[in-house]
Tab-separated table of C-alpha atoms in Angstrom:
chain	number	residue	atom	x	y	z
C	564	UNK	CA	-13.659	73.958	-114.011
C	565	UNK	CA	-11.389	76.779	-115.082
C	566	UNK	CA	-14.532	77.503	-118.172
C	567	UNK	CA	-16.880	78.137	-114.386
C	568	UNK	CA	-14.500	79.863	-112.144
C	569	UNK	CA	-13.490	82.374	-115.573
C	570	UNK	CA	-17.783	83.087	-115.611
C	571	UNK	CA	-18.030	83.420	-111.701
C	572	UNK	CA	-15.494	86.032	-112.124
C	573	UNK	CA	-17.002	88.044	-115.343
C	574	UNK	CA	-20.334	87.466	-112.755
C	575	UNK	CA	-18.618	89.145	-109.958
C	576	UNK	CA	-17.098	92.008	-111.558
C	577	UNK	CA	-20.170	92.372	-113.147
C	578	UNK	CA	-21.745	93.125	-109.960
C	579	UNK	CA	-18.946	95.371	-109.117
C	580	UNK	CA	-18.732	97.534	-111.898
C	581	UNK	CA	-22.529	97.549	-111.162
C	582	UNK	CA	-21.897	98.608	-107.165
C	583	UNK	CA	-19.265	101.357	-108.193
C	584	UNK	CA	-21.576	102.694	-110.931
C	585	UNK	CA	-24.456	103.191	-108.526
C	586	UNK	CA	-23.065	103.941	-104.894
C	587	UNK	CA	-23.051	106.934	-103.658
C	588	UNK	CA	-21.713	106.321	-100.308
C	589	UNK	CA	-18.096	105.870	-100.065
C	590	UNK	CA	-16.894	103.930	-97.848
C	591	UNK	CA	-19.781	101.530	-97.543
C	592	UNK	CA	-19.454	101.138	-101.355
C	593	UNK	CA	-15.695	100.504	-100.450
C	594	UNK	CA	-16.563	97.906	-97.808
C	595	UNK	CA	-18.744	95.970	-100.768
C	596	UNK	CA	-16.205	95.680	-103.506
C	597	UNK	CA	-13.675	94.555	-101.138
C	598	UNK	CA	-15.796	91.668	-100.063
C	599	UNK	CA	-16.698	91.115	-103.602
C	600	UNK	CA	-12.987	91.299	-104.577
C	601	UNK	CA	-11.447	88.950	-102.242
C	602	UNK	CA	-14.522	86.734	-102.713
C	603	UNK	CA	-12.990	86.823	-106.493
C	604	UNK	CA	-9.602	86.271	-106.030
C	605	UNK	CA	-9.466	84.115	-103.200
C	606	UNK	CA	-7.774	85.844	-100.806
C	607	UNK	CA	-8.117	86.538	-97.139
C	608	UNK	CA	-7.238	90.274	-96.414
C	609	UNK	CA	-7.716	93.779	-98.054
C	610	UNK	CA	-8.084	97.184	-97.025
C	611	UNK	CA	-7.820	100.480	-98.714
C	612	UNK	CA	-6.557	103.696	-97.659
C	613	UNK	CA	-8.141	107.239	-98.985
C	614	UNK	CA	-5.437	109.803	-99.066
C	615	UNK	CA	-6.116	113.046	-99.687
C	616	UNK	CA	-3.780	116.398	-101.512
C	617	UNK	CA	-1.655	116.862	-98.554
C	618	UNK	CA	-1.032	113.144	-98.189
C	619	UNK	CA	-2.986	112.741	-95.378
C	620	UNK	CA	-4.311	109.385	-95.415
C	621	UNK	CA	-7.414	107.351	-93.361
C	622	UNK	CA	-8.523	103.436	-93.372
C	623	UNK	CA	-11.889	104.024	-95.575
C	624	UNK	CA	-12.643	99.929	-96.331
C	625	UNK	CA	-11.096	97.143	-94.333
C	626	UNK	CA	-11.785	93.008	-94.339
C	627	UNK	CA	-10.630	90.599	-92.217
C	628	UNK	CA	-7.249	92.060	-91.321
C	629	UNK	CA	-5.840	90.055	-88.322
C	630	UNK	CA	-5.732	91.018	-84.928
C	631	UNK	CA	-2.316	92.551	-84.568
C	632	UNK	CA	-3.932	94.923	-87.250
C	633	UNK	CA	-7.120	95.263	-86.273
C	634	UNK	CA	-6.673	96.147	-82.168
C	635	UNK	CA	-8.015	99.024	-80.863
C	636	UNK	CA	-10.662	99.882	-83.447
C	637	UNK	CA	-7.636	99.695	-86.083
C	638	UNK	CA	-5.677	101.810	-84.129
C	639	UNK	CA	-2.727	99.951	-85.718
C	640	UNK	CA	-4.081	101.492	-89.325
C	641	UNK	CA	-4.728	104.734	-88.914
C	642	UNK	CA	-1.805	106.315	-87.852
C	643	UNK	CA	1.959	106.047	-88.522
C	644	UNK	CA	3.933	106.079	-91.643
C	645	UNK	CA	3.955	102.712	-93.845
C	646	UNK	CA	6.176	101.884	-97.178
C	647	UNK	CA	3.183	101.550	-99.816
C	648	UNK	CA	2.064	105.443	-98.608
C	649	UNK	CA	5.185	106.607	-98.835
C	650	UNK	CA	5.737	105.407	-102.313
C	651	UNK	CA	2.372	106.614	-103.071
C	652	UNK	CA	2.879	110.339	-101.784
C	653	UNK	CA	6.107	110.387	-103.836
C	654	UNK	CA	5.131	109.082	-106.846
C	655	UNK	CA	6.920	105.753	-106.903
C	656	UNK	CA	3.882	103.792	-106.558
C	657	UNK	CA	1.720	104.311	-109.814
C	658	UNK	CA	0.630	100.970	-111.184
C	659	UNK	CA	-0.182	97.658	-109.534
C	660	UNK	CA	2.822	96.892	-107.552
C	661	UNK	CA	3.880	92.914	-106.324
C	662	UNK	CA	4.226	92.419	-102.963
C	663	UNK	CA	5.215	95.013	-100.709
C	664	UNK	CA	6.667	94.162	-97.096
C	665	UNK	CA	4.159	95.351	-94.674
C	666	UNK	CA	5.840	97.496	-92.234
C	667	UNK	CA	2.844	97.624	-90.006
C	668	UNK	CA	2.702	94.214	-89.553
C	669	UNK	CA	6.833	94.265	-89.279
C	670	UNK	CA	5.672	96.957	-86.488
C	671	UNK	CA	3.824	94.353	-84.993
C	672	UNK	CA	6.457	91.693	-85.066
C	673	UNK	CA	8.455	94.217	-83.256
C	674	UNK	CA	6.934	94.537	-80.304
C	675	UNK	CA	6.376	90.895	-79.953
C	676	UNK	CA	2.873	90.423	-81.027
C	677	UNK	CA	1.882	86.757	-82.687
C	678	UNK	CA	-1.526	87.492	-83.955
C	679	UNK	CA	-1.122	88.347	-87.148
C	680	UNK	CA	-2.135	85.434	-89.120
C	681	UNK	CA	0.947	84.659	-90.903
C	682	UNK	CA	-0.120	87.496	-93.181
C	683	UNK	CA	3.345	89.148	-93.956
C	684	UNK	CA	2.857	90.946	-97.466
C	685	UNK	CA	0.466	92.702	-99.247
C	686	UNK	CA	-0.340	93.781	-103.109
C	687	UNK	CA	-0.651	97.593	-103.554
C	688	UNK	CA	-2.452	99.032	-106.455
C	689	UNK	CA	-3.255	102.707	-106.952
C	690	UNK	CA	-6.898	103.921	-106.861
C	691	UNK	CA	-6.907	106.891	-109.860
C	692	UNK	CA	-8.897	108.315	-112.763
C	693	UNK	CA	-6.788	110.244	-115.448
C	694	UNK	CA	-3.973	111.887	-113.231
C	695	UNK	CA	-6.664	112.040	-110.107
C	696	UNK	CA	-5.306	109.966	-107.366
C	697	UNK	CA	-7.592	108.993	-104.482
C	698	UNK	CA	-5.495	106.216	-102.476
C	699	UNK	CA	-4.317	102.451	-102.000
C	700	UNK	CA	-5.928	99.409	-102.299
C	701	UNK	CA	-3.667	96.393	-100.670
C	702	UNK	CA	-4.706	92.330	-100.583
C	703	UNK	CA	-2.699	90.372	-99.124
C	704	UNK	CA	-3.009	86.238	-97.799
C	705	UNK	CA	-1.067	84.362	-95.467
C	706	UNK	CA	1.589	83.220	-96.566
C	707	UNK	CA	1.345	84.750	-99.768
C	708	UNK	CA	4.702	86.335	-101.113
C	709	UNK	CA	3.947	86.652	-104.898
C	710	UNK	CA	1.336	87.960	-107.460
C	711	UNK	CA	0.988	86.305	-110.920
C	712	UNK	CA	0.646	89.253	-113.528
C	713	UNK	CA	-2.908	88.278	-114.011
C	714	UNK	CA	-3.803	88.714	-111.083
C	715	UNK	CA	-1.790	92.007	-110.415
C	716	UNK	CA	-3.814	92.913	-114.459
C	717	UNK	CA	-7.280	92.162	-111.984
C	718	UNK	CA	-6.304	94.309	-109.341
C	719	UNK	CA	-5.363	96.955	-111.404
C	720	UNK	CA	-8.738	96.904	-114.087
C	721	UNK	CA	-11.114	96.938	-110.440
C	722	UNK	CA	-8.741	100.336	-109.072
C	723	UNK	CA	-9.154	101.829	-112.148
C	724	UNK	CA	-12.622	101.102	-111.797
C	725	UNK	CA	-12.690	102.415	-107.898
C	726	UNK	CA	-11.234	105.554	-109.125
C	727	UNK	CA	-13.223	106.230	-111.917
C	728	UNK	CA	-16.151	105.664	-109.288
C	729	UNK	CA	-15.169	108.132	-106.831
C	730	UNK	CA	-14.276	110.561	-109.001
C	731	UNK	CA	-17.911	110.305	-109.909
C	732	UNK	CA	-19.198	110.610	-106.254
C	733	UNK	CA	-17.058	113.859	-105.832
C	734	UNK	CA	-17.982	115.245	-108.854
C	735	UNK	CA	-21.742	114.356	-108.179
C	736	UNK	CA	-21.390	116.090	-104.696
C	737	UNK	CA	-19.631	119.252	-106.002
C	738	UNK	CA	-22.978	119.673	-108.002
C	739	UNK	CA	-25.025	119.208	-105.339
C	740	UNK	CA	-23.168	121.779	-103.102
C	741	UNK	CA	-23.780	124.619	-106.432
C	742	UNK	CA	-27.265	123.707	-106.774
C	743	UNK	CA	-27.603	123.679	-103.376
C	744	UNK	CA	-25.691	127.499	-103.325
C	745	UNK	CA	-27.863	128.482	-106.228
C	746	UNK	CA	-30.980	127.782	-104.635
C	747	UNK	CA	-29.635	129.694	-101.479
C	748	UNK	CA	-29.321	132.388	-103.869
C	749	UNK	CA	-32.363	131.937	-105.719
C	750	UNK	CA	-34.620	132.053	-102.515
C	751	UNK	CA	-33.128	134.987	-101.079
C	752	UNK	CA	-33.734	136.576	-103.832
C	753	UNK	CA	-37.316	135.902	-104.004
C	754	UNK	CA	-37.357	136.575	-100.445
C	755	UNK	CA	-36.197	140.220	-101.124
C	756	UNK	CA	-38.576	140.759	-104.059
C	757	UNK	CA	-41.487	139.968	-102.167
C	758	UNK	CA	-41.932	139.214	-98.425
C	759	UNK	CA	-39.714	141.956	-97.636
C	760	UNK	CA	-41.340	144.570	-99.569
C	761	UNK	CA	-44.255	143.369	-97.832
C	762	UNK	CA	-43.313	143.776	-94.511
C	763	UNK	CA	-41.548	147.382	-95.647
C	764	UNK	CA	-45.309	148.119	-96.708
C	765	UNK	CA	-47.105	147.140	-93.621
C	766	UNK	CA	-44.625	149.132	-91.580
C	767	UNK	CA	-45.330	151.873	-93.445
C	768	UNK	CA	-49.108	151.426	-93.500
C	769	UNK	CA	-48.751	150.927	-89.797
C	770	UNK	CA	-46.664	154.294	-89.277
C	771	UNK	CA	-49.455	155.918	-91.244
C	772	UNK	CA	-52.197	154.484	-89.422
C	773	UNK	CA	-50.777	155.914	-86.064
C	774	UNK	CA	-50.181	158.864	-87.205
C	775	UNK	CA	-53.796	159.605	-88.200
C	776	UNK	CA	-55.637	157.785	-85.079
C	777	UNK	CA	-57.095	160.003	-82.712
C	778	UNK	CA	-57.726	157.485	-80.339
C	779	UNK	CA	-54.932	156.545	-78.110
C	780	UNK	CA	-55.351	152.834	-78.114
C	781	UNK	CA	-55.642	152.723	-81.970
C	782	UNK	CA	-52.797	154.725	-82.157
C	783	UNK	CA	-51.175	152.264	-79.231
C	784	UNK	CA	-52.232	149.508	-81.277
C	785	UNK	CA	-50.964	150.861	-84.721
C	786	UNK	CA	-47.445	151.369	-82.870
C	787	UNK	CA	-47.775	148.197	-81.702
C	788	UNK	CA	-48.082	146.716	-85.559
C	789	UNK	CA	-45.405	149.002	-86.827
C	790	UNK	CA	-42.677	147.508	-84.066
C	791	UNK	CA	-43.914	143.819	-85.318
C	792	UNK	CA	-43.483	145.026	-88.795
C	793	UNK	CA	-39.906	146.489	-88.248
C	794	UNK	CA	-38.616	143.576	-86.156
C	795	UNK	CA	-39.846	141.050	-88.814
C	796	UNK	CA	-37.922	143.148	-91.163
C	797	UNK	CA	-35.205	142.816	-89.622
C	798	UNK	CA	-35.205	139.337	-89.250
C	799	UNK	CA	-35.841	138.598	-92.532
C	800	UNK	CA	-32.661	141.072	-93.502
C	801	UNK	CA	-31.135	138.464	-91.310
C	802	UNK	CA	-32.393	135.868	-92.518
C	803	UNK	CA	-31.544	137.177	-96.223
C	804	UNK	CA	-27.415	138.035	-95.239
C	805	UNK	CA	-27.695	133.563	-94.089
C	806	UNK	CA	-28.666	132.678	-97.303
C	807	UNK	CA	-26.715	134.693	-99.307
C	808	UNK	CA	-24.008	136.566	-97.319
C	809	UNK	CA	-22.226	139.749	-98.936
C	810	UNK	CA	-19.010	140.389	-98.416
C	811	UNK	CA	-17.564	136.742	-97.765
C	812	UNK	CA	-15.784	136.620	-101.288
C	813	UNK	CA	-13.747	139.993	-99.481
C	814	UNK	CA	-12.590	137.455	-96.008
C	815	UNK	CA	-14.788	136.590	-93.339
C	816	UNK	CA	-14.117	139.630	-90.578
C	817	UNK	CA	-15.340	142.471	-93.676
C	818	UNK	CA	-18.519	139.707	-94.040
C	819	UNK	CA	-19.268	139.756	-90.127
C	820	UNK	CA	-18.663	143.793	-90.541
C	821	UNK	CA	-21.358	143.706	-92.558
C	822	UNK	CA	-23.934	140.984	-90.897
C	823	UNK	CA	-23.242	143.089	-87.368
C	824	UNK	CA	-23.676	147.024	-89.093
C	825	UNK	CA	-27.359	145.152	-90.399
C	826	UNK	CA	-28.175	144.075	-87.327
C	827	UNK	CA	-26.958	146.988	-85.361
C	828	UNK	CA	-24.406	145.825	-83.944
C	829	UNK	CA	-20.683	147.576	-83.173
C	830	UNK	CA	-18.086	145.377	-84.021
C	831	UNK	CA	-14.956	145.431	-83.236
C	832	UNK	CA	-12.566	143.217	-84.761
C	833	UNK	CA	-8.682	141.951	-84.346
C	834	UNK	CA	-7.143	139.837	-86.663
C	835	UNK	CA	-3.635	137.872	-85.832
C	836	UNK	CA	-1.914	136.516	-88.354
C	837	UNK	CA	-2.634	136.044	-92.339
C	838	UNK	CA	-5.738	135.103	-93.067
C	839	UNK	CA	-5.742	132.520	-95.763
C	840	UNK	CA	-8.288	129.595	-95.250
C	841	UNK	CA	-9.758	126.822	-96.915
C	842	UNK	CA	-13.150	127.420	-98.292
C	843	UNK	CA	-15.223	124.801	-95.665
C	844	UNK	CA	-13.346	126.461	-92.431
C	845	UNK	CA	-14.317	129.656	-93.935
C	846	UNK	CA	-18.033	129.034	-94.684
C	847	UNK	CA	-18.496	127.703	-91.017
C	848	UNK	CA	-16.669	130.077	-89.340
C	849	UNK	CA	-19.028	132.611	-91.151
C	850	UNK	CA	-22.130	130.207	-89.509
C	851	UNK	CA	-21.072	130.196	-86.497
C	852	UNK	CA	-20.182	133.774	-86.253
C	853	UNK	CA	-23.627	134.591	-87.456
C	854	UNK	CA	-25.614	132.855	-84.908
C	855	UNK	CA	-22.767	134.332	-81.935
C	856	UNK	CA	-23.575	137.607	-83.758
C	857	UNK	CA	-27.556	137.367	-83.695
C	858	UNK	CA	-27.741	136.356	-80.041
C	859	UNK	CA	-25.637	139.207	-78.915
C	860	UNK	CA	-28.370	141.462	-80.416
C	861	UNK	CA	-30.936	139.379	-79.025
C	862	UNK	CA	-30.119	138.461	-75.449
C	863	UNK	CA	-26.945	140.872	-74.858
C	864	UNK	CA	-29.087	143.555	-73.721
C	865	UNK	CA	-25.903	145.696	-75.440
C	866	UNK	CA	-25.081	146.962	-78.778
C	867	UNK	CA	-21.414	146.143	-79.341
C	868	UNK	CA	-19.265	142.785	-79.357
C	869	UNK	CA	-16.229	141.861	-79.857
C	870	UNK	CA	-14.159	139.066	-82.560
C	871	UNK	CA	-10.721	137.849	-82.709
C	872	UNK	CA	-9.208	135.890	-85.294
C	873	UNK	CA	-6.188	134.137	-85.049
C	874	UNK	CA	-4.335	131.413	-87.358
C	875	UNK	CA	-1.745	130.296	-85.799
C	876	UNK	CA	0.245	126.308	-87.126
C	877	UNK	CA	-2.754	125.496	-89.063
C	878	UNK	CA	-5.305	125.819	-86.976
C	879	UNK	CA	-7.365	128.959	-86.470
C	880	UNK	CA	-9.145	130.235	-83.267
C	881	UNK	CA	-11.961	132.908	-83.592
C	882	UNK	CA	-13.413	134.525	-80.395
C	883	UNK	CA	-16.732	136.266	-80.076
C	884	UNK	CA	-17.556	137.973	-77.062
C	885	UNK	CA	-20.455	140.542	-75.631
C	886	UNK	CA	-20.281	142.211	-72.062
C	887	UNK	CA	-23.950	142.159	-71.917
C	888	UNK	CA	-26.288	139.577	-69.280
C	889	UNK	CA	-24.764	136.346	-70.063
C	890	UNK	CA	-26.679	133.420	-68.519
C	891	UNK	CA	-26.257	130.636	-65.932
C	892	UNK	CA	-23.866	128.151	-67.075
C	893	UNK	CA	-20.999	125.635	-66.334
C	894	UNK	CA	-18.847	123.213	-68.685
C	895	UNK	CA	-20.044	120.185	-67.637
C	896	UNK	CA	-23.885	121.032	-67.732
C	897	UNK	CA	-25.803	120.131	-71.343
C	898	UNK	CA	-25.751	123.311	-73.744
C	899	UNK	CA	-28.844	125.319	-73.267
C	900	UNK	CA	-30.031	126.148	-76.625
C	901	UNK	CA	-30.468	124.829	-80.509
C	902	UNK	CA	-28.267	127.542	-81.789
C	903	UNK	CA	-25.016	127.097	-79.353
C	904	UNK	CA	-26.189	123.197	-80.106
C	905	UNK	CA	-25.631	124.016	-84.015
C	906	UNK	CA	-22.638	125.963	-83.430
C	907	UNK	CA	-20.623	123.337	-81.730
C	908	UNK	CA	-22.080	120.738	-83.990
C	909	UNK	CA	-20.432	122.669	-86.433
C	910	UNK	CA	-16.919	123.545	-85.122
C	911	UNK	CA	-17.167	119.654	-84.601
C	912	UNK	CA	-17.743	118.574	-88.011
C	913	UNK	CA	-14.174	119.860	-88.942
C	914	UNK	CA	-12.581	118.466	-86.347
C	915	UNK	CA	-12.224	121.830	-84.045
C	916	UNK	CA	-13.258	122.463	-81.133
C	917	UNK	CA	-16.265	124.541	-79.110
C	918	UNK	CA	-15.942	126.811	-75.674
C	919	UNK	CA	-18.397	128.678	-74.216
C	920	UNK	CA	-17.999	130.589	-71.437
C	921	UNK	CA	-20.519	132.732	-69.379
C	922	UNK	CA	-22.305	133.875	-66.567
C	923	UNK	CA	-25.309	136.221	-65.187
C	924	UNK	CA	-24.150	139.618	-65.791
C	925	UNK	CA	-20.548	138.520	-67.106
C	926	UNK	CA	-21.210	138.588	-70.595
C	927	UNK	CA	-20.382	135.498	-73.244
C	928	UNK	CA	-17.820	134.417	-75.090
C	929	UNK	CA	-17.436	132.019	-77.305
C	930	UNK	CA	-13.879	130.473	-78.559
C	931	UNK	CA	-14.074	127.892	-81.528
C	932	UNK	CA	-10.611	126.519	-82.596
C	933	UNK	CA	-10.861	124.512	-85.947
C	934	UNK	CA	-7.674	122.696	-87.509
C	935	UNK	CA	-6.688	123.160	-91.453
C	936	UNK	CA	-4.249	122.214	-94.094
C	937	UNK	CA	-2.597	124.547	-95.609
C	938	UNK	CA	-3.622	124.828	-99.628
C	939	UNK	CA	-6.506	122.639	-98.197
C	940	UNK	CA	-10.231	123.403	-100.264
C-alpha cells in the first residue's frame, strides 16, 4: 500500500510540475495545483495569497475553505491583517513553517460564528524563486494541529515549484509587453516612411492641380482633394504620436504639450504636487488624455483646452476640459461613444475612477482619479 500511494504521489506531482510548466494563467493555474495538492496530501483546505512589493496582498487560489471563511464572496479573506502575512512582509516567514494559528478563523470565533469546520490551523509555506517572493500558500484540516517534516519537505518542493512558475509567467509577459512596444514602434515607423509621405504627396499634387485649373469646379474639386489630403495627414500624425508618443520618457503633461501643439491645440496645463508615477498609471493617463485631447479638436468647435494634474495620498486626479459645444448628457444615461467607452474602461482597469461632465454649449470635462503605490511599477 505505502509502494501505491508513494507512485500516486510521483503521478500527481508529475502532473503538477506539468500544469505549472505550461499555464499561463495565474490564478486558474493556482486553482489546479491546489486541487491537485490537497488531492495529494489528503487534506481538506488550502488557499494562497499573492502579495505584491508593497505588501499588499489578494486571495488568488482558494479550496474548500469553510463557511466562516468563505461568506460574502471571501470577504473574510481579502481584507484585514493575519499572522502568516505579517511574518511574511517582515521576513520571519521564509521556509515551510508548522502550524500557524489562524487569526482569521480566531476572528471568526470572536464574533461568535460556528461554521468553521473545526479547521483551526493552517501550514504556511512561502511561494519564491531565488530571492523573488510572490506570496503564501496555507493547508490546513480539521483538526489538524501538526505537520510531519515530510510533509512540511512536500509543501515546500511544490512552492518552490509555484514560484519558479510564476516567475516564468511574469517574465513571459514582460516580453510580450516589449515586443508588443517594439512593434508599436516598428509600425509607426513604417507608417512615417510611407503612407505619410504619400498623403504629403497627394496634398501637394492636389495644391498644384488647383492652382493650374482654369475651371472653377476643377479647381473646387482639386481644393476639395487637397483638404482630404491634409486632414488624413493629420490623422495619421495622430495616429503616429499613439503608437509611438514623444516626449513621455520627459513626464506626461510635456508629452500631451506635444500631442495638443500637433494637433493644434492650446494647452494649458497645471500641475499640483510632484509628479512621480508608476509606469502603468502613466501610460494610461497618456491614453486617456489622448483621446480627451483628439475630441476637443474634433467636436469642441474651439482651439484651446485645459489639464490639471494633481497627486495627492497616492492617488492622482487629471482633469481635461474644453469650453467648446459639449453635448447632451446626464450621469445616469449609458456613455455615448467608443472613445469615452475606452477611456473609462481604462481609468477602470487600475482601479480609478471616470467623470464626465457636459452639456450643449457648456463645454466638457473630464476628471479621471486613479489610485497608486508609491515605488509601485
Amino acid at each position: 500500500m505505502a509502494g501505491e500511494k508513494r507512485q500516486s504521489e510521483i503521478r500527481i506531482l508529475k502532473e503538477i510540475a506539468e500544469l505549472l510548466n505550461e499555464g499561463t494563467e495565474i490564478d486558474a493555474l493556482l486553482k489546479e495545483v491546489l486541487q491537485k495538492l490537497l488531492h495529494i496530501t489528503g487534506l481538506d483546505t488550502g488557499w494562497v495569497f499573492l502579495i505584491d512589493d508593497q505588501g499588499e496582498f489578494r486571495l488568488a487560489a482558494e479550496e474548500k475553505l469553510p463557511p466562516a471563511l468563505s461568506r460574502n464572496s471571501f470577504k473574510p479573506m481579502c481584507r484585514g491583517g493575519c499572522w502568516c502575512i505579517d511574518r511574511y512582509n517582515d521576513g520571519r516567514l521564509n521556509k515551510a513553517s508548522n502550524i500557524i494559528e489562524c487569526k482569521r478563523i480566531e476572528d471568526a470565533i470572536a464574533v461568535q460564528r460556528n461554521d468553521t469546520n473545526g479547521l483551526t490551523h493552517h501550514a504556511s509555506v512561502p511561494l519564491r524563486a531565488g530571492d523573488e517572493k510572490f506570496g503564501i500558500l496555507n493547508i490546513g484540516s480539521p483538526e489538524k494541529t501538526h505537520f510531519e517534516p515530510e510533509e512540511l519537505a512536500l509543501l515546500e518542493s511544490i512552492a518552490f515549484q509555484i514560484g519558479t512558475a510564476l516567475k516564468r509567467i511574469k517574465l513571459t509577459q514582460l516580453e510580450q509587453e516589449t515586443a508588443l512596444a517594439g512593434e508599436r514602434n516598428r509600425l509607426a515607423r513604417d507608417l512615417h516612411d510611407s503612407v505619410n509621405q504619400l498623403l504629403f504627396s497627394l496634398s501637394l499634387t492636389a495644391r498644384g492641380g488647383a492652382e493650374m485649373a482654369r475651371d472653377s469646379e476643377v479647381k473646387e474639386t482639386f481644393s476639395y482633394m487637397q483638404d482630404l489630403a491634409q486632414e488624413a495627414l493629420s490623422e495619421m500624425r495622430a495616429l503616429i504620436w499613439q503608437l509611438k508618443p514623444r516626449g513621455l520618457e520627459n513626464g506626461i503633461i510635456c508629452a500631451m504639450q506635444g500631442y495638443s501643439q500637433m494637433l493644434g491645440l492650446k494647452l494649458t496645463s497645471k500641475v499640483n504636487g510632484v509628479i512621480s508615477l508608476p509606469g502603468k498609471v502613466e501610460e494610461t493617463l497618456w491614453r486617456i488624455g489622448q483621446e480627451a485631447l483628439a475630441n476637443c479638436k474634433k467636436h469642441s468647435g474651439q482651439s484651446t483646452a485645459e489639464i490639471t494634474l494633481t497627486v495627492e495620498d497616492e492617488k492622482v486626479i487629471m482633469v481635461i476640459s474644453d469650453c467648446g459645444r459639449g453635448f447632451h448628457y446626464s450621469w445616469n444615461n449609458e456613455i455615448p461613444s467608443l472613445g469615452l467607452k475606452s477611456m473609462k474602461n481604462r481609468a477602470e482597469a487600475l482601479n480609478g475612477t471616470f467623470v464626465l461632465d457636459t452639456g450643449p454649449d457648456e463645454g466638457t470635462k473630464i476628471e479621471i482619479m486613479i489610485p497608486f503605490k508609491k515605488g509601485g511599477k
